[in-house]
PDB file of N, CA and C in Angstrom:
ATOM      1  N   UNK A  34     143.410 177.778  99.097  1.00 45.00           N
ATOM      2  CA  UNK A  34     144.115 178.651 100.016  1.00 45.00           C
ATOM      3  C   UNK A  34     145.278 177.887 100.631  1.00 45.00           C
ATOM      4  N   UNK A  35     146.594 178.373 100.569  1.00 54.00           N
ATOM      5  CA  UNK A  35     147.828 177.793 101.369  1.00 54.00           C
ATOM      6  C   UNK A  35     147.287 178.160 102.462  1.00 54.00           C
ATOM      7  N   UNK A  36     147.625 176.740 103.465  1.00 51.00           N
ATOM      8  CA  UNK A  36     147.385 176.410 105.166  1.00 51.00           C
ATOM      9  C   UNK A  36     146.130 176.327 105.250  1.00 51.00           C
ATOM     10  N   UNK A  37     145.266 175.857 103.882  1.00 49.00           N
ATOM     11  CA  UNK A  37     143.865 174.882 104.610  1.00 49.00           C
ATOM     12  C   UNK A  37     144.629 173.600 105.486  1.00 49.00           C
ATOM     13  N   UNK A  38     143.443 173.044 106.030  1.00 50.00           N
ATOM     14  CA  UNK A  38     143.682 171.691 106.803  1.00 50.00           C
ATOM     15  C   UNK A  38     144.336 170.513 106.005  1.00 50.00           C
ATOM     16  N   UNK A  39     143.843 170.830 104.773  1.00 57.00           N
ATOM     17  CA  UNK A  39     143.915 169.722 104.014  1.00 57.00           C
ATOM     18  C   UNK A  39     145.167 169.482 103.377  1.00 57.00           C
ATOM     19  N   UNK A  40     146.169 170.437 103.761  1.00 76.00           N
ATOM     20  CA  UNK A  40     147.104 170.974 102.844  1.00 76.00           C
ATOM     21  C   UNK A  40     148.291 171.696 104.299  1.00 76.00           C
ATOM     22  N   UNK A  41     148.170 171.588 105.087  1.00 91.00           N
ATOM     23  CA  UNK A  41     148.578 172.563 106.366  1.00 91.00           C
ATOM     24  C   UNK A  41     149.861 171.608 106.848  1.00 91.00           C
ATOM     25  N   UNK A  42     151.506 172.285 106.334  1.00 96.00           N
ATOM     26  CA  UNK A  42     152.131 171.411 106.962  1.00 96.00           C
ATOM     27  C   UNK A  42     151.982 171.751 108.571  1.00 96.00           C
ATOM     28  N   UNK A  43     153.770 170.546 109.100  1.00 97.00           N
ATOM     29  CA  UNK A  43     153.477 170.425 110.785  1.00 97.00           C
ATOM     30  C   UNK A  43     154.863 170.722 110.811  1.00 97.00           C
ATOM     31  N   UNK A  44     155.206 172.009 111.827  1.00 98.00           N
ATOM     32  CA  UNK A  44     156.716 172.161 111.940  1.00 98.00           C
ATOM     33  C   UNK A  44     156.758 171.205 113.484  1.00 98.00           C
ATOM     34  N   UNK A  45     158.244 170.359 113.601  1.00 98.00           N
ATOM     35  CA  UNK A  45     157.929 170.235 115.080  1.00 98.00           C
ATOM     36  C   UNK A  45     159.207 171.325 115.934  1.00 98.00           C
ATOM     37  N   UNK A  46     158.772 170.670 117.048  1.00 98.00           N
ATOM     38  CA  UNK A  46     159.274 171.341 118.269  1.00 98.00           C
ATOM     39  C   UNK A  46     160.435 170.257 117.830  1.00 98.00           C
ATOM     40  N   UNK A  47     161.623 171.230 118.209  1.00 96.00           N
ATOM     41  CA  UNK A  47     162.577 170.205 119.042  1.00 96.00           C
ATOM     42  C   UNK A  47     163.103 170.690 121.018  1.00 96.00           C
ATOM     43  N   UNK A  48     162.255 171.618 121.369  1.00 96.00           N
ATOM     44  CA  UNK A  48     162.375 172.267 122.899  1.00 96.00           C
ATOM     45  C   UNK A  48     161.252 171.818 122.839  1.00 96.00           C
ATOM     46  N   UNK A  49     161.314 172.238 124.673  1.00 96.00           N
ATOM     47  CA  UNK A  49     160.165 171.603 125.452  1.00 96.00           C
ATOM     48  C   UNK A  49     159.430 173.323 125.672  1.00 96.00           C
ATOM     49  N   UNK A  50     158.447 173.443 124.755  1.00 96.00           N
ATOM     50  CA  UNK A  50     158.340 174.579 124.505  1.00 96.00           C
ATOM     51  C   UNK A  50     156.196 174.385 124.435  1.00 96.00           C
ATOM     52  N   UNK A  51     155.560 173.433 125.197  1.00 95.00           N
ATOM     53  CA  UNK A  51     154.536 173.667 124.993  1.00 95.00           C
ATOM     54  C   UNK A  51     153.454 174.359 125.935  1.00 95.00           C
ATOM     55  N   UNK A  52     154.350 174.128 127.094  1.00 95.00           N
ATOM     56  CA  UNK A  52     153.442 174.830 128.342  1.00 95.00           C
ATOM     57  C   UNK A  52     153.905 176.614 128.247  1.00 95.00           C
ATOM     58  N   UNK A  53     154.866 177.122 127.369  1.00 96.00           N
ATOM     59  CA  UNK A  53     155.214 177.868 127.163  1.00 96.00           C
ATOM     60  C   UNK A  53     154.048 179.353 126.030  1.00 96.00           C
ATOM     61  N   UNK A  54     153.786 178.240 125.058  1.00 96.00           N
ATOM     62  CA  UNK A  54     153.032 178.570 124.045  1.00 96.00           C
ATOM     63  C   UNK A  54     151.769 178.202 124.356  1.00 96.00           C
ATOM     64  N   UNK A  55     151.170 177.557 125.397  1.00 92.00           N
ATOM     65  CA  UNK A  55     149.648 177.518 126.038  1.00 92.00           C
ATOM     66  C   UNK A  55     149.679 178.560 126.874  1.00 92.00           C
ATOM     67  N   UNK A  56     150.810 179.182 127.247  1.00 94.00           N
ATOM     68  CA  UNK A  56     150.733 180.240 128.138  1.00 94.00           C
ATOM     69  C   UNK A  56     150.552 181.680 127.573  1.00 94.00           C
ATOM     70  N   UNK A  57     150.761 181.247 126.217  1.00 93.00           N
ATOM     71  CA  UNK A  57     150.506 183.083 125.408  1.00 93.00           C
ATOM     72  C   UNK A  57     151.582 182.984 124.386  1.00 93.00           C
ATOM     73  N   UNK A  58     153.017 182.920 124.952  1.00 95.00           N
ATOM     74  CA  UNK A  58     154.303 183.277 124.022  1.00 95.00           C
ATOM     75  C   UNK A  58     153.689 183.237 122.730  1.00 95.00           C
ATOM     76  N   UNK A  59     153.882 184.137 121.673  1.00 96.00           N
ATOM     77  CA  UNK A  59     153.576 184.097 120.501  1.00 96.00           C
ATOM     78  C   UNK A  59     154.554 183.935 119.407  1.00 96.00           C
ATOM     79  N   UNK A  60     155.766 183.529 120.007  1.00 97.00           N
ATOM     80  CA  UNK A  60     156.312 183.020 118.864  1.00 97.00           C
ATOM     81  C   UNK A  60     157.193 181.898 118.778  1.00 97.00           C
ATOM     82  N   UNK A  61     158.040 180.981 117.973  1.00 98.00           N
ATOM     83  CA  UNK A  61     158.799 180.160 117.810  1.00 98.00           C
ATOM     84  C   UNK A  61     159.997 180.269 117.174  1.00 98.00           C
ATOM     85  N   UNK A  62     160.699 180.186 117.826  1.00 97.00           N
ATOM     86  CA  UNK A  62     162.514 180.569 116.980  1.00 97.00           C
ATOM     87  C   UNK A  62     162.763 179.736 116.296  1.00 97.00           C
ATOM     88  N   UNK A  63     163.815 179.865 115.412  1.00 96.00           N
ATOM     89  CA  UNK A  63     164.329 178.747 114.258  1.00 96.00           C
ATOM     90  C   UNK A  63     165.139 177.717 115.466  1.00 96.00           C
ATOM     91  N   UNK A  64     165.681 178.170 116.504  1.00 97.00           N
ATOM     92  CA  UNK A  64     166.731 177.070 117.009  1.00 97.00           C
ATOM     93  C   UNK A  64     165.788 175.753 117.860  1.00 97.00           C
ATOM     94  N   UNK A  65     164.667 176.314 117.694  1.00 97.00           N
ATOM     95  CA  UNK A  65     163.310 175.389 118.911  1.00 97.00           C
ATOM     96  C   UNK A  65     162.487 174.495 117.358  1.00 97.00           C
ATOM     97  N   UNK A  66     162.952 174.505 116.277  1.00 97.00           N
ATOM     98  CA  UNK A  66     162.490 174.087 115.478  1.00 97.00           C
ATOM     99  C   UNK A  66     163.293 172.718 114.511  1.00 97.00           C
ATOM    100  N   UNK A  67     162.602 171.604 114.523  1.00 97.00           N
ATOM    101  CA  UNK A  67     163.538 170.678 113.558  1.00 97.00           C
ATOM    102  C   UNK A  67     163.161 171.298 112.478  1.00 97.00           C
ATOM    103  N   UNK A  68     164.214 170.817 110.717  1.00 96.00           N
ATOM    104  CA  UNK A  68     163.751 171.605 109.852  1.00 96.00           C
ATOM    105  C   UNK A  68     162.443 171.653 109.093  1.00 96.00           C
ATOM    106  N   UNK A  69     162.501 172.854 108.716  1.00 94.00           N
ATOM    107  CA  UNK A  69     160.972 173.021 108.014  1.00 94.00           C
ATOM    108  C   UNK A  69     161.002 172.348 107.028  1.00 94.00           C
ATOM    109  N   UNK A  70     160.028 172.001 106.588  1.00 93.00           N
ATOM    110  CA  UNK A  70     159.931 171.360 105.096  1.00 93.00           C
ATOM    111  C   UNK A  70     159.620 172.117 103.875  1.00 93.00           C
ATOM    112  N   UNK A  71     160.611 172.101 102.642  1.00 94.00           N
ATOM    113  CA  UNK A  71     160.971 172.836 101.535  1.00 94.00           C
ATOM    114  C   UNK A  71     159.732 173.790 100.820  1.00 94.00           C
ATOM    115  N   UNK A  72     158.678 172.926 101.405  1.00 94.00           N
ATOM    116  CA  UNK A  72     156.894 173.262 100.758  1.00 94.00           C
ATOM    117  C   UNK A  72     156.823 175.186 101.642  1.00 94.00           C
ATOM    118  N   UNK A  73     156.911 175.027 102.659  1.00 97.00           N
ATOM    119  CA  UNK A  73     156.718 175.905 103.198  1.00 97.00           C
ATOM    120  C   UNK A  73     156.996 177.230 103.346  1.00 97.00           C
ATOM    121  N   UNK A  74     155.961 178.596 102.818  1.00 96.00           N
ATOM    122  CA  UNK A  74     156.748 179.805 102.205  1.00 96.00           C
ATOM    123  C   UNK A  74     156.335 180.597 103.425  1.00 96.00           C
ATOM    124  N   UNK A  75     156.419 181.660 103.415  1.00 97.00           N
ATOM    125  CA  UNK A  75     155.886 182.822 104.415  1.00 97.00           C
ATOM    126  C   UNK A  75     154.720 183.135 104.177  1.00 97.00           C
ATOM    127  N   UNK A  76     154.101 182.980 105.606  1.00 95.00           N
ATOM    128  CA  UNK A  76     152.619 183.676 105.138  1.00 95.00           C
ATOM    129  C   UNK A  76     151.757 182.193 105.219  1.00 95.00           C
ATOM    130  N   UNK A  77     152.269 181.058 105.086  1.00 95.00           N
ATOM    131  CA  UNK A  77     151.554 179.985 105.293  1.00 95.00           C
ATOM    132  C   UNK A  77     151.311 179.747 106.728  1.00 95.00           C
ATOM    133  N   UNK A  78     150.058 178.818 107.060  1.00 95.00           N
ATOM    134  CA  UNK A  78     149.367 178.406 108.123  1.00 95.00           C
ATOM    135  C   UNK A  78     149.879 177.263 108.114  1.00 95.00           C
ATOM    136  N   UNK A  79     150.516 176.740 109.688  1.00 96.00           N
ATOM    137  CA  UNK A  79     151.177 175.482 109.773  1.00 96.00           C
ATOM    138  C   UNK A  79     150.884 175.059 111.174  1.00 96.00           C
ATOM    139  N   UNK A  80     150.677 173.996 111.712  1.00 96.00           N
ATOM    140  CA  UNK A  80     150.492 172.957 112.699  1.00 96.00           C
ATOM    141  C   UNK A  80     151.892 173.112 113.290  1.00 96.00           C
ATOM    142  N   UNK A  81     152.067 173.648 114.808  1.00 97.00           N
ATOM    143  CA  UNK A  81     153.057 173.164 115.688  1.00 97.00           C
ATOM    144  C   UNK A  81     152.798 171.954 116.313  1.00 97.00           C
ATOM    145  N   UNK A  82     153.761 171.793 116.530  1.00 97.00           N
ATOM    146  CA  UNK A  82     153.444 170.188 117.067  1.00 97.00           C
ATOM    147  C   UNK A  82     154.691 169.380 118.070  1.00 97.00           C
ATOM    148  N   UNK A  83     154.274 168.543 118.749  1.00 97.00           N
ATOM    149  CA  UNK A  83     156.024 167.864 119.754  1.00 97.00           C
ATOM    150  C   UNK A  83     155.375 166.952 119.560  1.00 97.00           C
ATOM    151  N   UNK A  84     156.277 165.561 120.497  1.00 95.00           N
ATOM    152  CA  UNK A  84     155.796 164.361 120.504  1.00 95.00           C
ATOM    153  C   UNK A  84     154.637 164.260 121.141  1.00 95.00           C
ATOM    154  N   UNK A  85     153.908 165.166 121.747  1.00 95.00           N
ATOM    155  CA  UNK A  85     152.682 165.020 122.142  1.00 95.00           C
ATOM    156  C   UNK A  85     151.479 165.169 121.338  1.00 95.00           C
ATOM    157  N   UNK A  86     151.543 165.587 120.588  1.00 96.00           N
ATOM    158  CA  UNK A  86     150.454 166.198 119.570  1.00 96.00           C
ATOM    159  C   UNK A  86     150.646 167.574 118.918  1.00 96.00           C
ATOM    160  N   UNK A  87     149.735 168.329 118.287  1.00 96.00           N
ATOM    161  CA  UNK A  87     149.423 169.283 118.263  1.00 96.00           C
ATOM    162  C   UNK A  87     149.156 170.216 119.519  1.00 96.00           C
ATOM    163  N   UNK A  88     149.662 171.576 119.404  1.00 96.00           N
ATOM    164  CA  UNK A  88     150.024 172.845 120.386  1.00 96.00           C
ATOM    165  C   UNK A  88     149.011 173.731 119.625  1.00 96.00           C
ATOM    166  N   UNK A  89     149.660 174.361 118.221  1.00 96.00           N
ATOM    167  CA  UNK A  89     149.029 175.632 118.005  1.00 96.00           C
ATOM    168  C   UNK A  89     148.880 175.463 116.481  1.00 96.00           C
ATOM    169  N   UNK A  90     148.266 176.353 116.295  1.00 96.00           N
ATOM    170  CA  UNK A  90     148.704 177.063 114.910  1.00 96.00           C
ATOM    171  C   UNK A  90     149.011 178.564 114.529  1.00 96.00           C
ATOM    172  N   UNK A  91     150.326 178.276 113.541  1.00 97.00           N
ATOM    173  CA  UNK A  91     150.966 179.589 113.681  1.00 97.00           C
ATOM    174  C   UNK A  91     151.291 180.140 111.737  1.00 97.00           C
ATOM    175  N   UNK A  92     151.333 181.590 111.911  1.00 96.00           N
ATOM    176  CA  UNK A  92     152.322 181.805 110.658  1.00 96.00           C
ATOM    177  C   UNK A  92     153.287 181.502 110.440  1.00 96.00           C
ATOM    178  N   UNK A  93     154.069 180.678 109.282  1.00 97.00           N
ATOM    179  CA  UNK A  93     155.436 180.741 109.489  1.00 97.00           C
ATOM    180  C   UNK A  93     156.335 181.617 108.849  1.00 97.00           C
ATOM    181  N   UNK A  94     157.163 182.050 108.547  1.00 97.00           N
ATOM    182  CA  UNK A  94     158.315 182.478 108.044  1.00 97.00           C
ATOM    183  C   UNK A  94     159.655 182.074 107.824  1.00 97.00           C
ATOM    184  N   UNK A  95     159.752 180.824 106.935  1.00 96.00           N
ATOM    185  CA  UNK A  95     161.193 180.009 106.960  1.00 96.00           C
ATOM    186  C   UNK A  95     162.174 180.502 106.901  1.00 96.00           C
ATOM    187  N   UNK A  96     162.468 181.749 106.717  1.00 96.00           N
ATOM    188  CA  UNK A  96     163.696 183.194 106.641  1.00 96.00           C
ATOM    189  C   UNK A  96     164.152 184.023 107.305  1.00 96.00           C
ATOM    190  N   UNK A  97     162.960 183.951 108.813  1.00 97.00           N
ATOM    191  CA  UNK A  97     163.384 184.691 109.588  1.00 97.00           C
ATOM    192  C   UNK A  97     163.521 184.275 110.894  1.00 97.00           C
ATOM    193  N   UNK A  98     163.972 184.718 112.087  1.00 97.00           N
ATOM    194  CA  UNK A  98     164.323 183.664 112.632  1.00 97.00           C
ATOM    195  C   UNK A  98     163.369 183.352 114.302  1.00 97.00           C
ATOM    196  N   UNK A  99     162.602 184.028 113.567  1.00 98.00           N
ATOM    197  CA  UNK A  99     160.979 183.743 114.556  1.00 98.00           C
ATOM    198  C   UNK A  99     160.104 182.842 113.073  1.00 98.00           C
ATOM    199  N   UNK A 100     160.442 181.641 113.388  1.00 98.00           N
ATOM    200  CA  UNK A 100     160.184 180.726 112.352  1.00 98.00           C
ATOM    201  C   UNK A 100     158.538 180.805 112.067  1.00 98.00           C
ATOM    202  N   UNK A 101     157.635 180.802 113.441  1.00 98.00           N
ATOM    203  CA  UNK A 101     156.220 180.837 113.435  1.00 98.00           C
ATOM    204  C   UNK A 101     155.607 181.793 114.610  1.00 98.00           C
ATOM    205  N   UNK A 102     154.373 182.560 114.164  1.00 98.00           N
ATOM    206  CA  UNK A 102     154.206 183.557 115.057  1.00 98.00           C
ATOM    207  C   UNK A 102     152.560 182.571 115.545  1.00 98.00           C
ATOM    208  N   UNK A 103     152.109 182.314 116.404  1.00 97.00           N
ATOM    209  CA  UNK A 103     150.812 181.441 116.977  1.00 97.00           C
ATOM    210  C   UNK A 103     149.934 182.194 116.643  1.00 97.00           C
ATOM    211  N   UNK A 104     148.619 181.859 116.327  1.00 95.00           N
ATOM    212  CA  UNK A 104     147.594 182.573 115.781  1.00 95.00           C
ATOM    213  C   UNK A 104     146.470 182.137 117.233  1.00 95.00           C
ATOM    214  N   UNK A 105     146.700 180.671 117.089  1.00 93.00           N
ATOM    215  CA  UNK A 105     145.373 179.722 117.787  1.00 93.00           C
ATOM    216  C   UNK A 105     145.586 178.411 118.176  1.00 93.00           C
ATOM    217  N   UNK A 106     144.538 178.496 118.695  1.00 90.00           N
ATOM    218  CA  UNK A 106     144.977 176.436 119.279  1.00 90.00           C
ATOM    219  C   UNK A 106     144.290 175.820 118.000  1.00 90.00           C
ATOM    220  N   UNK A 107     144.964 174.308 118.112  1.00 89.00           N
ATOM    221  CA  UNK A 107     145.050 173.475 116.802  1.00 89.00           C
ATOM    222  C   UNK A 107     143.266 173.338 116.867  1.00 89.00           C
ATOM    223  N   UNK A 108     143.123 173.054 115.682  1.00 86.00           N
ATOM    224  CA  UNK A 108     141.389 172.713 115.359  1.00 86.00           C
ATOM    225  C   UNK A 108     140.548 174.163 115.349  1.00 86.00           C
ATOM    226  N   UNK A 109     141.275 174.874 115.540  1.00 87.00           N
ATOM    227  CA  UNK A 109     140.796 176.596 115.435  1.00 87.00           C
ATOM    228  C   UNK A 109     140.184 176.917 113.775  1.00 87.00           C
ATOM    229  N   UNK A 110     139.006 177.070 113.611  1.00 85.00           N
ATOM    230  CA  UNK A 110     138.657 177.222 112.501  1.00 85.00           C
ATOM    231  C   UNK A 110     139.215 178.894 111.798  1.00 85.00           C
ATOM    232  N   UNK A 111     139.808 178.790 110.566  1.00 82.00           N
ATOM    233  CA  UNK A 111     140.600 180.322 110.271  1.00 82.00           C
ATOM    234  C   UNK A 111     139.846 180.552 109.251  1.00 82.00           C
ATOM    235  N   UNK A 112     138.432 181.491 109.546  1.00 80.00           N
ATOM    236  CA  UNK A 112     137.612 181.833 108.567  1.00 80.00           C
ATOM    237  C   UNK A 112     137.975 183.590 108.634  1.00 80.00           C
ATOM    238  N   UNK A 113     136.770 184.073 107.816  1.00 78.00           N
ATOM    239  CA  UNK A 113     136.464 185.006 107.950  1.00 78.00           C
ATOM    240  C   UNK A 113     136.099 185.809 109.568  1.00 78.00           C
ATOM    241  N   UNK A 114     135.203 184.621 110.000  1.00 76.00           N
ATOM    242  CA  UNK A 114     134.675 185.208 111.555  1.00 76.00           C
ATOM    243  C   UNK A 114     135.603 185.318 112.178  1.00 76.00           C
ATOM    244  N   UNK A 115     137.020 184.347 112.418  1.00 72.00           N
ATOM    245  CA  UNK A 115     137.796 184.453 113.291  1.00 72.00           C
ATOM    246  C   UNK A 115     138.713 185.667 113.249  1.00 72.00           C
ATOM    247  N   UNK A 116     138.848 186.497 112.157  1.00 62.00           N
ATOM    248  CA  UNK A 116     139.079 187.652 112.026  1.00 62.00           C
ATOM    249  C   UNK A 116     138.786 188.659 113.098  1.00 62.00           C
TER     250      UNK A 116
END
């Protein structure tokens, strides 16, 4: 599955955008983003992240310009149950 753990890229922040996205905001713009990496299609599960660590995990969409929409906080298991 694209965006297991094992396999899950990390877009970062380049804004100070984390107390923002612990607060709910559900999404991430392309201009709050350094670039994505070439691997990454739509529909994949990816690790946000700043110099602090891990924030969330989100869908991304490298095409549009809500780059990642947040699903969950990082270590969030994305099974079936969490459905």
């Amino acid at each position: 599955m694209r965006g297991s753990r094992t396999e899950r890229a990390t877009l970062r922040l380049t804004k100070p955008l984390r107390d923002r996205i612990a607060a709910g905001h559900p999404w991430v713009y392309d201009r709050a983003l350094a670039p994505i990496p070439a691997e990454v299609a739509a529909g994949d599960v990816v690790t946000i992240a700043d110099g602090e660590g891990e924030i969330a995990l989100a869908f991304a969409d490298p095409s549009s310009p809500i780059r990642a929409r947040i699903l969950a906080p990082p270590g969030t298991r994305l099974d079936a149950a969490w459905t």
